[in-house]
Amino acid sequence: MKLYRMELYKLCHRKIVIAGTFFLIVILLLFYSMRVSEESAYVDGVLYEGREAVRINRQITEEFKGVLTDEKVNAIIEKYGFPQEVVREYGGFRDSNYLNAFVTDYLADGFMRGWEEGEYQISTRTYPIAETELGAAKELTGQEIVLEYANGWSTFTDMLNGGAILASVLILLTVSVLFAGEKQAKMVPLLFTTKDGRKKDIYAKIAAAFTATVCIWFLVVVLDLVLCGYLYGLDGLESLVGVTKITGYLTARSWSASIWTVGHFLSVVLLRSFVGVLMLCAATICISAGCNSSFHAVSIAAIFWGMPILLWFLLPSGFVFQLVRFLIYASPFYHVMCSSIFDISVAWPVLVWISVIYSAVCVVRAYLKYRRQRG
């Protein structure tokens, strides 16, 4: 345990790790403030924005919260009316709130695709739920459509995307020196002659690397959850993903992730994100074990992390290349991207298992490779 604590301290006490963690927290706070400022609510002739708009939208949704019915839909429009004001560069009707915007998007004949005449239409009537995609989703899933305030989960997933990418960079900088740093400092012969022995030293290093990785990931998730939960609340877990700002569209098909509940969606994207950072850690450990300097380890690990993005755009069409594209979704970068689940909503468990097996192989290779080192 003493050796493990020493290795963990060696990884985390470096200035670049401390500064990187501080930078990560600041960026998440700035992004959160930006997302909150985008919220608006038009109620009783008054336009609210930012934190006050979130409060108002949560407040008015409480009255209609629960299983969505045609009666509730009509009551919402009777109380708040259809939104009508079109403002250039604003992504929606300016005089809308959470409730009448929801009805307009999914249960009315209005739409907003642009700001020019003909690119938008002010709603004039509502449709029965059974005649819409919501009705199709209800029939397909066998579950009632639930209306709750769910804007917070859109902010949560966007912050998770950005936070996990920044966390991945921090993990690269933290873990890449694990073995390569010792070889660069010519410490390998000395470390392998200590009373704790070669095997215990390697175990301690690997455990410390995974501990640091898990802590960085948890920092992002917990900070994200606390910020969003404090202001937006935790309602909306029973809503369909397709009727939230997470995606903004509903496709009532059995293969579509848009008909998942938000709770199920979050459990999947969090699992994939966690597997993604663990895979990145394992691969970086393996790379570090084969490099003689920290710079080479960081460079190669960064290429490993970013290469799938380049491959995605360079690969031509064809069945074999489509298979490669599918496997690319098992890479650390695409695992932490929440939106990628919409492309692999049926096959995501297969990709998770591929990543788990790959990670295990990387750790074993790193162990064997570094154990054979002579200095």
Coordinates of C-alpha atoms in Angstrom, one line a residue:
M1 CA 0.0 0.0 0.0
K2 CA 2.9 2.4 0.8
L3 CA 4.4 1.7 -2.7
Y4 CA 1.0 2.3 -4.3
R5 CA 0.5 5.7 -2.5
M6 CA 4.0 6.7 -3.5
E7 CA 3.4 5.9 -7.2
L8 CA 0.0 7.7 -7.1
Y9 CA 1.7 10.8 -5.6
K10 CA 4.4 10.7 -8.3
L11 CA 1.8 10.8 -11.0
C12 CA -0.5 13.5 -9.5
H13 CA 1.8 15.9 -7.8
R14 CA 3.4 17.2 -11.0
K15 CA 2.6 20.8 -11.9
I16 CA 1.1 20.0 -15.3
V17 CA -1.4 17.7 -13.7
I18 CA -2.4 20.2 -11.0
A19 CA -2.7 23.0 -13.6
G20 CA -4.6 20.7 -16.0
T21 CA -7.1 19.8 -13.3
F22 CA -7.6 23.5 -12.4
F23 CA -8.1 24.3 -16.1
L24 CA -10.6 21.4 -16.5
I25 CA -12.7 22.8 -13.7
V26 CA -12.6 26.4 -15.0
I27 CA -13.6 25.3 -18.5
L28 CA -16.6 23.3 -17.1
L29 CA -17.8 26.2 -15.0
L30 CA -17.5 28.6 -18.0
F31 CA -19.4 26.2 -20.3
Y32 CA -22.1 25.7 -17.6
S33 CA -22.6 29.5 -17.3
M34 CA -22.8 29.8 -21.1
R35 CA -25.5 27.0 -21.3
V36 CA -27.5 28.5 -18.5
S37 CA -27.5 31.9 -20.2
E38 CA -29.1 30.3 -23.3
E39 CA -32.4 29.4 -21.5
S40 CA -35.4 31.6 -22.0
A41 CA -39.1 31.5 -21.0
Y42 CA -41.9 33.8 -22.1
V43 CA -44.8 33.8 -19.6
D44 CA -47.6 36.3 -19.2
G45 CA -46.0 38.8 -21.5
V46 CA -42.6 38.7 -19.7
L47 CA -39.4 37.3 -21.2
Y48 CA -37.1 35.6 -18.7
E49 CA -33.6 34.6 -19.5
G50 CA -30.8 32.7 -17.8
R51 CA -31.2 31.3 -14.3
E52 CA -34.6 33.0 -13.9
A53 CA -35.8 31.4 -17.1
V54 CA -34.8 27.9 -15.7
R55 CA -36.7 28.6 -12.5
I56 CA -39.8 29.8 -14.4
N57 CA -39.7 26.8 -16.8
R58 CA -39.4 24.4 -13.9
Q59 CA -42.3 26.1 -12.1
I60 CA -44.8 26.1 -15.0
T61 CA -44.0 22.5 -15.8
E62 CA -45.0 21.3 -12.3
E63 CA -48.7 21.9 -13.1
F64 CA -48.6 19.6 -16.1
K65 CA -46.0 17.1 -14.9
G66 CA -46.7 13.4 -15.3
V67 CA -48.3 11.2 -18.0
L68 CA -49.0 13.3 -21.1
T69 CA -52.6 13.4 -22.3
D70 CA -54.5 15.2 -25.1
E71 CA -56.3 17.2 -22.4
K72 CA -53.0 18.4 -20.9
V73 CA -51.7 19.4 -24.4
N74 CA -54.9 21.5 -25.0
A75 CA -54.7 23.0 -21.5
I76 CA -51.1 24.1 -22.1
I77 CA -52.1 25.9 -25.3
E78 CA -55.2 27.4 -23.7
K79 CA -53.0 28.9 -21.0
Y80 CA -49.9 29.9 -22.8
G81 CA -50.9 30.0 -26.5
F82 CA -48.8 29.1 -29.5
P83 CA -45.5 30.9 -29.8
Q84 CA -45.4 33.3 -32.8
E85 CA -42.5 35.7 -32.6
V86 CA -39.7 35.0 -35.1
V87 CA -36.3 36.6 -34.5
R88 CA -33.4 36.2 -36.8
E89 CA -30.5 34.1 -35.5
Y90 CA -32.6 32.8 -32.6
G91 CA -33.1 29.0 -32.8
G92 CA -36.9 28.9 -32.1
F93 CA -39.9 31.1 -31.5
R94 CA -38.8 34.0 -29.2
D95 CA -42.0 34.1 -27.2
S96 CA -42.0 30.4 -26.2
N97 CA -41.5 28.6 -22.9
Y98 CA -40.7 25.0 -22.1
L99 CA -44.4 23.9 -22.4
N100 CA -45.7 25.5 -25.5
A101 CA -42.3 24.9 -27.3
F102 CA -42.7 21.2 -26.5
V103 CA -46.3 21.2 -28.0
T104 CA -45.2 23.1 -31.1
D105 CA -42.3 20.8 -31.8
Y106 CA -44.0 17.5 -31.3
L107 CA -47.8 17.9 -31.3
A108 CA -48.7 20.9 -33.5
D109 CA -48.7 21.9 -37.2
G110 CA -46.1 24.7 -36.7
F111 CA -42.4 24.4 -37.3
M112 CA -39.2 26.5 -37.3
R113 CA -36.5 25.7 -39.9
G114 CA -35.3 29.2 -40.6
W115 CA -36.1 32.9 -40.4
E116 CA -37.3 33.6 -44.0
E117 CA -40.9 33.5 -45.1
G118 CA -41.8 29.8 -45.8
E119 CA -39.1 28.5 -43.5
Y120 CA -41.3 28.6 -40.5
Q121 CA -45.0 28.2 -39.8
I122 CA -46.9 29.4 -36.7
S123 CA -49.0 26.7 -35.2
T124 CA -52.8 26.8 -35.6
R125 CA -53.8 23.5 -34.2
T126 CA -52.6 20.5 -32.1
Y127 CA -52.7 16.8 -33.1
P128 CA -53.9 14.0 -30.9
I129 CA -51.0 12.2 -29.4
A130 CA -51.9 8.9 -31.1
E131 CA -51.4 10.6 -34.5
T132 CA -47.9 11.7 -33.8
E133 CA -44.4 10.2 -33.4
L134 CA -45.1 10.3 -29.7
G135 CA -48.0 8.0 -30.1
A136 CA -45.9 5.7 -32.3
A137 CA -43.2 5.7 -29.6
K138 CA -45.8 4.9 -26.9
E139 CA -47.1 2.0 -29.0
L140 CA -43.6 0.7 -29.7
T141 CA -42.3 0.9 -26.2
G142 CA -45.5 0.1 -24.3
Q143 CA -44.8 3.0 -22.0
E144 CA -46.7 6.2 -21.3
I145 CA -45.3 9.5 -22.6
V146 CA -44.1 11.5 -19.5
L147 CA -43.9 15.2 -19.5
E148 CA -41.2 16.6 -17.2
Y149 CA -38.7 19.5 -17.3
A150 CA -35.6 17.8 -18.8
N151 CA -33.4 20.7 -20.1
G152 CA -30.8 20.0 -17.4
W153 CA -29.9 16.6 -18.9
S154 CA -29.1 18.3 -22.2
T155 CA -26.7 20.5 -20.4
F156 CA -25.4 17.5 -18.5
T157 CA -24.6 15.5 -21.6
D158 CA -23.0 18.4 -23.4
M159 CA -20.8 19.1 -20.4
L160 CA -20.0 15.4 -20.2
N161 CA -18.9 15.4 -23.8
G162 CA -16.5 18.4 -23.4
G163 CA -15.4 17.4 -19.9
A164 CA -14.6 13.8 -20.9
I165 CA -12.5 15.1 -23.8
L166 CA -10.6 17.4 -21.6
A167 CA -10.3 14.6 -19.0
S168 CA -8.8 12.4 -21.7
V169 CA -6.1 14.9 -22.5
L170 CA -5.3 15.2 -18.8
I171 CA -5.2 11.4 -18.5
L172 CA -2.7 11.2 -21.4
L173 CA -0.5 13.7 -19.7
T174 CA -0.8 12.0 -16.4
V175 CA -0.4 8.3 -17.3
S176 CA 2.1 8.6 -20.2
V177 CA 5.0 9.1 -17.9
L178 CA 4.2 6.0 -15.8
F179 CA 6.9 3.8 -17.2
A180 CA 8.6 6.0 -19.7
G181 CA 9.5 8.6 -17.1
E182 CA 11.4 6.0 -15.0
K183 CA 13.3 4.8 -18.1
Q184 CA 14.1 8.4 -19.1
A185 CA 15.5 9.1 -15.6
K186 CA 17.5 5.8 -15.7
M187 CA 15.7 4.6 -12.6
V188 CA 14.7 1.2 -13.8
P189 CA 17.7 -0.8 -12.5
L190 CA 17.4 0.9 -9.1
L191 CA 13.7 0.4 -8.8
F192 CA 13.9 -3.3 -9.6
T193 CA 16.4 -4.0 -6.8
T194 CA 14.2 -2.6 -4.0
K195 CA 12.9 -4.9 -1.3
D196 CA 9.4 -4.6 -2.7
G197 CA 10.5 -6.3 -5.9
R198 CA 9.9 -5.9 -9.6
K199 CA 6.4 -7.4 -9.6
K200 CA 5.0 -5.3 -6.8
D201 CA 6.4 -2.1 -8.3
I202 CA 4.7 -2.8 -11.6
Y203 CA 1.4 -3.6 -9.9
A204 CA 1.6 -0.4 -7.9
K205 CA 2.2 1.7 -11.0
I206 CA -0.7 0.2 -12.9
A207 CA -3.0 0.6 -9.9
A208 CA -2.0 4.2 -9.5
A209 CA -2.6 4.9 -13.1
F210 CA -6.1 3.5 -13.1
T211 CA -6.8 5.3 -9.8
A212 CA -5.8 8.6 -11.2
T213 CA -7.9 8.0 -14.3
V214 CA -11.0 7.1 -12.4
C215 CA -10.6 10.1 -10.1
I216 CA -10.3 12.5 -13.1
W217 CA -13.4 11.0 -14.7
F218 CA -15.4 11.1 -11.4
L219 CA -14.4 14.7 -11.0
V220 CA -16.0 15.6 -14.3
V221 CA -19.1 13.5 -13.7
V222 CA -19.7 14.7 -10.1
L223 CA -19.1 18.4 -10.9
D224 CA -21.4 18.1 -13.9
L225 CA -24.1 16.4 -11.9
V226 CA -23.9 18.8 -8.9
L227 CA -24.0 21.9 -11.1
C228 CA -26.9 20.7 -13.3
G229 CA -28.8 19.2 -10.4
Y230 CA -28.6 22.3 -8.3
L231 CA -30.1 24.6 -10.9
Y232 CA -32.1 22.4 -13.2
G233 CA -33.2 19.7 -10.8
L234 CA -33.2 16.0 -11.5
D235 CA -36.6 15.7 -13.1
G236 CA -36.9 14.3 -16.7
L237 CA -35.4 10.8 -16.2
E238 CA -38.7 9.3 -17.5
S239 CA -38.9 11.5 -20.5
L240 CA -38.0 10.2 -24.0
V241 CA -34.6 11.3 -25.2
G242 CA -36.2 12.3 -28.5
V243 CA -38.3 15.0 -26.9
T244 CA -35.4 16.7 -25.1
K245 CA -32.7 19.0 -26.2
I246 CA -30.3 16.1 -26.0
T247 CA -31.2 15.3 -29.5
G248 CA -34.3 17.3 -30.4
Y249 CA -35.8 14.7 -32.8
L250 CA -37.9 11.7 -32.2
T251 CA -37.7 8.6 -34.4
A252 CA -40.2 5.9 -33.4
R253 CA -38.2 3.0 -34.6
S254 CA -37.0 -0.1 -32.6
W255 CA -33.4 0.7 -33.4
S256 CA -33.5 4.3 -32.4
A257 CA -32.0 5.6 -29.1
S258 CA -34.4 8.5 -29.3
I259 CA -37.2 6.3 -27.8
W260 CA -35.0 5.4 -24.8
T261 CA -35.9 7.1 -21.5
V262 CA -33.4 9.8 -20.4
G263 CA -32.5 7.6 -17.4
H264 CA -31.6 4.6 -19.6
F265 CA -29.7 6.9 -22.1
L266 CA -27.6 8.4 -19.3
S267 CA -26.7 5.0 -17.8
V268 CA -25.5 3.8 -21.3
V269 CA -23.5 7.0 -22.1
L270 CA -21.9 7.1 -18.6
L271 CA -20.9 3.4 -18.9
R272 CA -19.4 4.0 -22.3
S273 CA -17.6 7.1 -21.2
F274 CA -16.2 5.2 -18.2
V275 CA -15.0 2.3 -20.4
G276 CA -13.5 4.9 -22.8
V277 CA -11.3 6.5 -20.3
L278 CA -10.2 3.2 -18.8
M279 CA -9.4 2.0 -22.3
L280 CA -7.3 5.2 -22.9
C281 CA -5.5 4.6 -19.6
A282 CA -4.7 0.9 -20.5
A283 CA -3.5 1.8 -24.0
T284 CA -1.4 4.7 -22.6
I285 CA 0.1 2.4 -20.0
C286 CA 1.1 -0.1 -22.7
I287 CA 2.6 2.7 -24.9
S288 CA 4.5 4.1 -21.9
A289 CA 6.0 0.7 -21.1
G290 CA 7.5 0.6 -24.6
C291 CA 8.9 4.1 -24.8
N292 CA 12.2 5.4 -23.4
S293 CA 11.1 9.0 -22.9
S294 CA 7.9 10.8 -21.7
F295 CA 7.8 12.9 -24.8
H296 CA 7.6 9.9 -27.1
A297 CA 5.0 8.2 -24.8
V298 CA 2.7 11.3 -24.8
S299 CA 3.1 11.8 -28.6
I300 CA 2.3 8.2 -29.5
A301 CA -0.6 8.0 -27.0
A302 CA -2.0 11.3 -28.5
I303 CA -1.9 9.8 -32.0
F304 CA -3.6 6.6 -30.7
W305 CA -6.4 8.8 -29.2
G306 CA -6.9 11.1 -32.2
M307 CA -6.3 8.7 -35.1
P308 CA -9.9 7.3 -35.2
I309 CA -11.3 10.8 -35.9
L310 CA -9.0 11.0 -39.0
L311 CA -9.7 7.5 -40.1
W312 CA -13.4 8.1 -40.0
F313 CA -13.1 10.8 -42.7
L314 CA -10.4 9.1 -44.8
L315 CA -12.0 5.7 -45.1
P316 CA -13.8 5.1 -48.5
S317 CA -17.1 3.4 -48.8
G318 CA -17.5 -0.4 -49.0
F319 CA -18.5 -3.2 -46.7
V320 CA -15.0 -3.8 -45.2
F321 CA -14.5 -0.1 -44.6
Q322 CA -18.0 0.1 -43.0
L323 CA -16.9 -2.6 -40.6
V324 CA -13.8 -0.6 -39.7
R325 CA -16.0 2.4 -39.2
F326 CA -18.1 0.4 -36.8
L327 CA -15.0 -0.7 -34.8
I328 CA -13.9 2.9 -34.6
Y329 CA -16.8 3.4 -32.3
A330 CA -14.9 1.2 -29.8
S331 CA -12.1 3.7 -29.5
P332 CA -11.7 5.9 -26.4
F333 CA -12.7 9.1 -28.3
Y334 CA -16.0 7.8 -29.6
H335 CA -16.8 6.1 -26.3
V336 CA -16.8 9.4 -24.5
M337 CA -18.9 11.2 -27.1
C338 CA -22.5 10.9 -26.0
S339 CA -23.9 11.6 -29.4
S340 CA -22.2 8.6 -31.0
I341 CA -24.7 6.3 -29.3
F342 CA -27.3 7.3 -31.9
D343 CA -25.2 5.6 -34.6
I344 CA -24.7 2.4 -32.6
S345 CA -27.8 2.2 -30.3
V346 CA -28.3 -1.6 -31.0
A347 CA -24.6 -2.7 -31.0
W348 CA -23.1 -0.7 -28.2
P349 CA -22.7 -3.6 -25.8
V350 CA -20.5 -5.4 -28.4
L351 CA -18.3 -2.4 -28.7
V352 CA -18.0 -2.1 -24.9
W353 CA -16.8 -5.7 -24.6
I354 CA -14.3 -5.2 -27.4
S355 CA -12.9 -2.3 -25.4
V356 CA -12.8 -4.2 -22.2
I357 CA -10.9 -7.1 -23.8
Y358 CA -8.5 -4.7 -25.6
S359 CA -7.8 -2.9 -22.3
A360 CA -7.0 -6.2 -20.5
V361 CA -4.6 -7.1 -23.3
C362 CA -2.9 -3.7 -23.1
V363 CA -2.3 -4.1 -19.4
V364 CA -0.9 -7.6 -19.7
R365 CA 1.4 -6.5 -22.5
A366 CA 2.6 -3.5 -20.5
Y367 CA 3.3 -5.7 -17.5
L368 CA 5.3 -8.2 -19.5
K369 CA 7.1 -5.5 -21.6
Y370 CA 8.2 -3.5 -18.5
R371 CA 9.1 -6.5 -16.5
R372 CA 11.7 -7.5 -19.1
Q373 CA 13.4 -4.1 -18.9
R374 CA 17.0 -4.1 -17.8
G375 CA 17.5 -0.3 -17.7

